[in-house]
PDB file of C-alpha atoms in Angstrom:
ATOM      1  CA  UNK A  20     -37.252 -24.938 -20.130  1.00 49.00           C
ATOM      2  CA  UNK A  21     -37.978 -27.648 -22.678  1.00 54.00           C
ATOM      3  CA  UNK A  22     -35.244 -29.877 -24.089  1.00 55.00           C
ATOM      4  CA  UNK A  23     -35.534 -28.398 -27.595  1.00 53.00           C
ATOM      5  CA  UNK A  24     -35.384 -24.860 -26.231  1.00 52.00           C
ATOM      6  CA  UNK A  25     -32.319 -25.630 -24.117  1.00 60.00           C
ATOM      7  CA  UNK A  26     -30.667 -27.284 -27.131  1.00 56.00           C
ATOM      8  CA  UNK A  27     -31.264 -24.167 -29.254  1.00 57.00           C
ATOM      9  CA  UNK A  28     -29.922 -21.941 -26.472  1.00 66.00           C
ATOM     10  CA  UNK A  29     -26.889 -24.214 -26.154  1.00 68.00           C
ATOM     11  CA  UNK A  30     -26.204 -23.991 -29.907  1.00 66.00           C
ATOM     12  CA  UNK A  31     -26.605 -20.192 -29.824  1.00 70.00           C
ATOM     13  CA  UNK A  32     -24.172 -19.936 -26.951  1.00 74.00           C
ATOM     14  CA  UNK A  33     -21.623 -22.126 -28.740  1.00 75.00           C
ATOM     15  CA  UNK A  34     -22.001 -20.261 -32.044  1.00 74.00           C
ATOM     16  CA  UNK A  35     -21.618 -16.903 -30.302  1.00 75.00           C
ATOM     17  CA  UNK A  36     -18.602 -17.896 -28.241  1.00 77.00           C
ATOM     18  CA  UNK A  37     -16.687 -19.693 -30.965  1.00 77.00           C
ATOM     19  CA  UNK A  38     -17.733 -17.229 -33.664  1.00 75.00           C
ATOM     20  CA  UNK A  39     -16.445 -14.329 -31.608  1.00 76.00           C
ATOM     21  CA  UNK A  40     -13.017 -15.960 -31.379  1.00 77.00           C
ATOM     22  CA  UNK A  41     -12.822 -17.054 -35.019  1.00 78.00           C
ATOM     23  CA  UNK A  42     -14.438 -14.110 -36.806  1.00 75.00           C
ATOM     24  CA  UNK A  43     -13.582 -11.440 -34.213  1.00 76.00           C
ATOM     25  CA  UNK A  44     -17.200 -10.325 -34.511  1.00 75.00           C
ATOM     26  CA  UNK A  45     -19.945 -10.404 -31.908  1.00 73.00           C
ATOM     27  CA  UNK A  46     -22.955 -12.120 -33.429  1.00 70.00           C
ATOM     28  CA  UNK A  47     -25.469 -10.614 -31.027  1.00 66.00           C
ATOM     29  CA  UNK A  48     -27.246 -13.959 -30.640  1.00 59.00           C
ATOM     30  CA  UNK A  49     -28.800 -13.013 -27.332  1.00 61.00           C
ATOM     31  CA  UNK A  50     -29.502  -9.384 -28.164  1.00 62.00           C
ATOM     32  CA  UNK A  51     -33.085  -8.348 -28.778  1.00 67.00           C
ATOM     33  CA  UNK A  52     -32.249  -7.655 -32.394  1.00 69.00           C
ATOM     34  CA  UNK A  53     -29.027  -9.189 -33.747  1.00 70.00           C
ATOM     35  CA  UNK A  54     -27.747  -7.892 -37.063  1.00 77.00           C
ATOM     36  CA  UNK A  55     -29.540  -9.218 -40.132  1.00 83.00           C
ATOM     37  CA  UNK A  56     -26.380 -10.966 -41.344  1.00 81.00           C
ATOM     38  CA  UNK A  57     -25.764 -12.638 -37.987  1.00 78.00           C
ATOM     39  CA  UNK A  58     -29.403 -13.755 -37.733  1.00 81.00           C
ATOM     40  CA  UNK A  59     -29.193 -15.299 -41.218  1.00 86.00           C
ATOM     41  CA  UNK A  60     -25.911 -16.984 -40.308  1.00 82.00           C
ATOM     42  CA  UNK A  61     -27.285 -18.450 -37.077  1.00 80.00           C
ATOM     43  CA  UNK A  62     -30.443 -19.672 -38.837  1.00 84.00           C
ATOM     44  CA  UNK A  63     -28.285 -21.248 -41.561  1.00 87.00           C
ATOM     45  CA  UNK A  64     -26.174 -23.079 -38.972  1.00 82.00           C
ATOM     46  CA  UNK A  65     -29.267 -24.411 -37.223  1.00 82.00           C
ATOM     47  CA  UNK A  66     -30.842 -25.488 -40.521  1.00 86.00           C
ATOM     48  CA  UNK A  67     -27.594 -27.092 -41.635  1.00 83.00           C
ATOM     49  CA  UNK A  68     -27.516 -29.287 -38.531  1.00 79.00           C
ATOM     50  CA  UNK A  69     -31.098 -30.330 -39.278  1.00 82.00           C
ATOM     51  CA  UNK A  70     -30.318 -31.197 -42.930  1.00 83.00           C
ATOM     52  CA  UNK A  71     -26.900 -32.763 -42.563  1.00 81.00           C
ATOM     53  CA  UNK A  72     -28.065 -36.308 -41.832  1.00 79.00           C
ATOM     54  CA  UNK A  73     -30.567 -36.260 -44.683  1.00 80.00           C
ATOM     55  CA  UNK A  74     -27.945 -35.044 -47.126  1.00 82.00           C
ATOM     56  CA  UNK A  75     -25.220 -37.500 -46.170  1.00 80.00           C
ATOM     57  CA  UNK A  76     -27.393 -40.566 -46.691  1.00 82.00           C
ATOM     58  CA  UNK A  77     -28.206 -39.551 -50.271  1.00 81.00           C
ATOM     59  CA  UNK A  78     -25.759 -41.007 -52.816  1.00 80.00           C
ATOM     60  CA  UNK A  79     -23.735 -38.331 -54.631  1.00 78.00           C
ATOM     61  CA  UNK A  80     -24.631 -39.629 -58.093  1.00 81.00           C
ATOM     62  CA  UNK A  81     -28.318 -38.784 -57.516  1.00 82.00           C
ATOM     63  CA  UNK A  82     -27.427 -35.094 -57.203  1.00 77.00           C
ATOM     64  CA  UNK A  83     -25.880 -35.161 -60.677  1.00 78.00           C
ATOM     65  CA  UNK A  84     -29.238 -36.082 -62.205  1.00 82.00           C
ATOM     66  CA  UNK A  85     -31.763 -34.598 -59.813  1.00 82.00           C
ATOM     67  CA  UNK A  86     -31.252 -31.893 -57.204  1.00 82.00           C
ATOM     68  CA  UNK A  87     -33.251 -32.875 -54.139  1.00 84.00           C
ATOM     69  CA  UNK A  88     -34.753 -30.126 -51.969  1.00 86.00           C
ATOM     70  CA  UNK A  89     -32.708 -31.172 -48.917  1.00 85.00           C
ATOM     71  CA  UNK A  90     -29.459 -30.937 -50.884  1.00 85.00           C
ATOM     72  CA  UNK A  91     -30.351 -27.529 -52.318  1.00 89.00           C
ATOM     73  CA  UNK A  92     -31.227 -26.228 -48.837  1.00 90.00           C
ATOM     74  CA  UNK A  93     -27.929 -27.624 -47.526  1.00 88.00           C
ATOM     75  CA  UNK A  94     -26.008 -25.757 -50.249  1.00 89.00           C
ATOM     76  CA  UNK A  95     -28.001 -22.587 -49.575  1.00 93.00           C
ATOM     77  CA  UNK A  96     -27.070 -22.761 -45.880  1.00 91.00           C
ATOM     78  CA  UNK A  97     -23.412 -23.234 -46.757  1.00 89.00           C
ATOM     79  CA  UNK A  98     -23.562 -20.233 -49.110  1.00 92.00           C
ATOM     80  CA  UNK A  99     -25.016 -18.043 -46.354  1.00 91.00           C
ATOM     81  CA  UNK A 100     -22.317 -19.188 -43.946  1.00 86.00           C
ATOM     82  CA  UNK A 101     -19.474 -18.588 -46.403  1.00 86.00           C
ATOM     83  CA  UNK A 102     -20.882 -15.174 -47.376  1.00 88.00           C
ATOM     84  CA  UNK A 103     -20.971 -14.218 -43.693  1.00 85.00           C
ATOM     85  CA  UNK A 104     -17.364 -15.366 -43.337  1.00 82.00           C
ATOM     86  CA  UNK A 105     -16.366 -13.300 -46.369  1.00 85.00           C
ATOM     87  CA  UNK A 106     -18.148 -10.268 -44.917  1.00 86.00           C
ATOM     88  CA  UNK A 107     -16.311 -10.624 -41.576  1.00 82.00           C
ATOM     89  CA  UNK A 108     -12.966 -11.002 -43.328  1.00 81.00           C
ATOM     90  CA  UNK A 109     -13.587  -7.958 -45.525  1.00 83.00           C
ATOM     91  CA  UNK A 110     -14.621  -5.917 -42.473  1.00 84.00           C
ATOM     92  CA  UNK A 111     -11.474  -6.976 -40.608  1.00 80.00           C
ATOM     93  CA  UNK A 112      -9.280  -6.217 -43.636  1.00 80.00           C
ATOM     94  CA  UNK A 113     -10.697  -2.682 -43.740  1.00 83.00           C
ATOM     95  CA  UNK A 114     -10.067  -2.244 -39.992  1.00 80.00           C
ATOM     96  CA  UNK A 115      -6.458  -3.407 -40.388  1.00 75.00           C
ATOM     97  CA  UNK A 116      -5.897  -1.097 -43.377  1.00 75.00           C
ATOM     98  CA  UNK A 117      -7.299   1.846 -41.397  1.00 79.00           C
ATOM     99  CA  UNK A 118      -5.051   1.060 -38.417  1.00 76.00           C
ATOM    100  CA  UNK A 119      -2.001   0.742 -40.672  1.00 70.00           C
ATOM    101  CA  UNK A 120      -2.779   4.060 -42.394  1.00 76.00           C
ATOM    102  CA  UNK A 121      -3.213   5.801 -39.031  1.00 79.00           C
ATOM    103  CA  UNK A 122      -0.190   4.096 -37.486  1.00 73.00           C
ATOM    104  CA  UNK A 123      -2.366   2.528 -34.758  1.00 74.00           C
ATOM    105  CA  UNK A 124      -1.523  -1.123 -35.520  1.00 65.00           C
ATOM    106  CA  UNK A 125       0.535  -2.840 -32.812  1.00 66.00           C
ATOM    107  CA  UNK A 126       1.756  -6.339 -31.960  1.00 60.00           C
ATOM    108  CA  UNK A 127      -1.244  -7.040 -29.712  1.00 61.00           C
ATOM    109  CA  UNK A 128      -3.573  -6.752 -32.728  1.00 57.00           C
ATOM    110  CA  UNK A 129      -1.808  -9.601 -34.519  1.00 58.00           C
ATOM    111  CA  UNK A 130      -2.589 -11.937 -31.604  1.00 63.00           C
ATOM    112  CA  UNK A 131      -6.222 -12.165 -32.738  1.00 76.00           C
ATOM    113  CA  UNK A 132      -6.915 -15.311 -34.762  1.00 79.00           C
ATOM    114  CA  UNK A 133      -8.543 -13.772 -37.858  1.00 79.00           C
ATOM    115  CA  UNK A 134      -6.017 -10.935 -37.920  1.00 78.00           C
ATOM    116  CA  UNK A 135      -3.211 -13.491 -37.787  1.00 79.00           C
ATOM    117  CA  UNK A 136      -4.662 -15.433 -40.729  1.00 79.00           C
ATOM    118  CA  UNK A 137      -5.227 -12.287 -42.775  1.00 78.00           C
ATOM    119  CA  UNK A 138      -1.640 -11.169 -42.159  1.00 75.00           C
ATOM    120  CA  UNK A 139      -0.292 -14.344 -43.791  1.00 76.00           C
ATOM    121  CA  UNK A 140       0.547 -14.100 -47.469  1.00 78.00           C
ATOM    122  CA  UNK A 141       0.103 -17.793 -48.249  1.00 87.00           C
ATOM    123  CA  UNK A 142      -3.671 -18.010 -47.546  1.00 84.00           C
ATOM    124  CA  UNK A 143      -6.367 -16.435 -49.710  1.00 85.00           C
ATOM    125  CA  UNK A 144      -9.436 -14.814 -48.164  1.00 80.00           C
ATOM    126  CA  UNK A 145     -11.626 -17.592 -49.658  1.00 83.00           C
ATOM    127  CA  UNK A 146      -9.453 -20.216 -47.941  1.00 87.00           C
ATOM    128  CA  UNK A 147      -9.637 -18.298 -44.666  1.00 84.00           C
ATOM    129  CA  UNK A 148     -13.418 -18.069 -44.896  1.00 82.00           C
ATOM    130  CA  UNK A 149     -13.815 -21.754 -45.742  1.00 84.00           C
ATOM    131  CA  UNK A 150     -11.533 -22.826 -42.905  1.00 84.00           C
ATOM    132  CA  UNK A 151     -13.203 -20.583 -40.339  1.00 82.00           C
ATOM    133  CA  UNK A 152     -16.681 -21.873 -41.232  1.00 80.00           C
ATOM    134  CA  UNK A 153     -15.466 -25.468 -41.035  1.00 83.00           C
ATOM    135  CA  UNK A 154     -13.739 -24.862 -37.695  1.00 83.00           C
ATOM    136  CA  UNK A 155     -16.907 -23.191 -36.393  1.00 78.00           C
ATOM    137  CA  UNK A 156     -19.048 -26.182 -37.416  1.00 76.00           C
ATOM    138  CA  UNK A 157     -16.645 -28.659 -35.872  1.00 78.00           C
ATOM    139  CA  UNK A 158     -16.384 -26.647 -32.673  1.00 75.00           C
ATOM    140  CA  UNK A 159     -20.157 -26.212 -32.306  1.00 69.00           C
ATOM    141  CA  UNK A 160     -20.692 -29.929 -32.796  1.00 68.00           C
ATOM    142  CA  UNK A 161     -17.993 -31.030 -30.342  1.00 64.00           C
ATOM    143  CA  UNK A 162     -18.343 -28.461 -27.542  1.00 53.00           C
TER     144      UNK A 162
END
């Protein structure tokens, strides 16, 4: 296996493992056909890691006058990642509501990370999504 192929496989493994814990959703990275949303998310993460060094060497004031392609692609990747996070949170909220309506919710359910965050009243869903994406990026980079 080539170095680039093993690096991609390593990133997929990290994204899948950490994403499953944070978002309580299986990404299907190694399935023959992962969901469209998960495939977009994984591609966005990979592209973000490619663009991040280019973006961080560009002074911020340049972006105010001229939007470079690398910066726009970086923002597009972040949008895809945050939208995926929002989708996972909304899906989990619906599952929790259904369990509460049916009386199936128990203490073991609140031990899951995303469920715990959703159950808190002092964090908005946008804050949860932003934090989960940032934790995912940090975890993928450091694992």
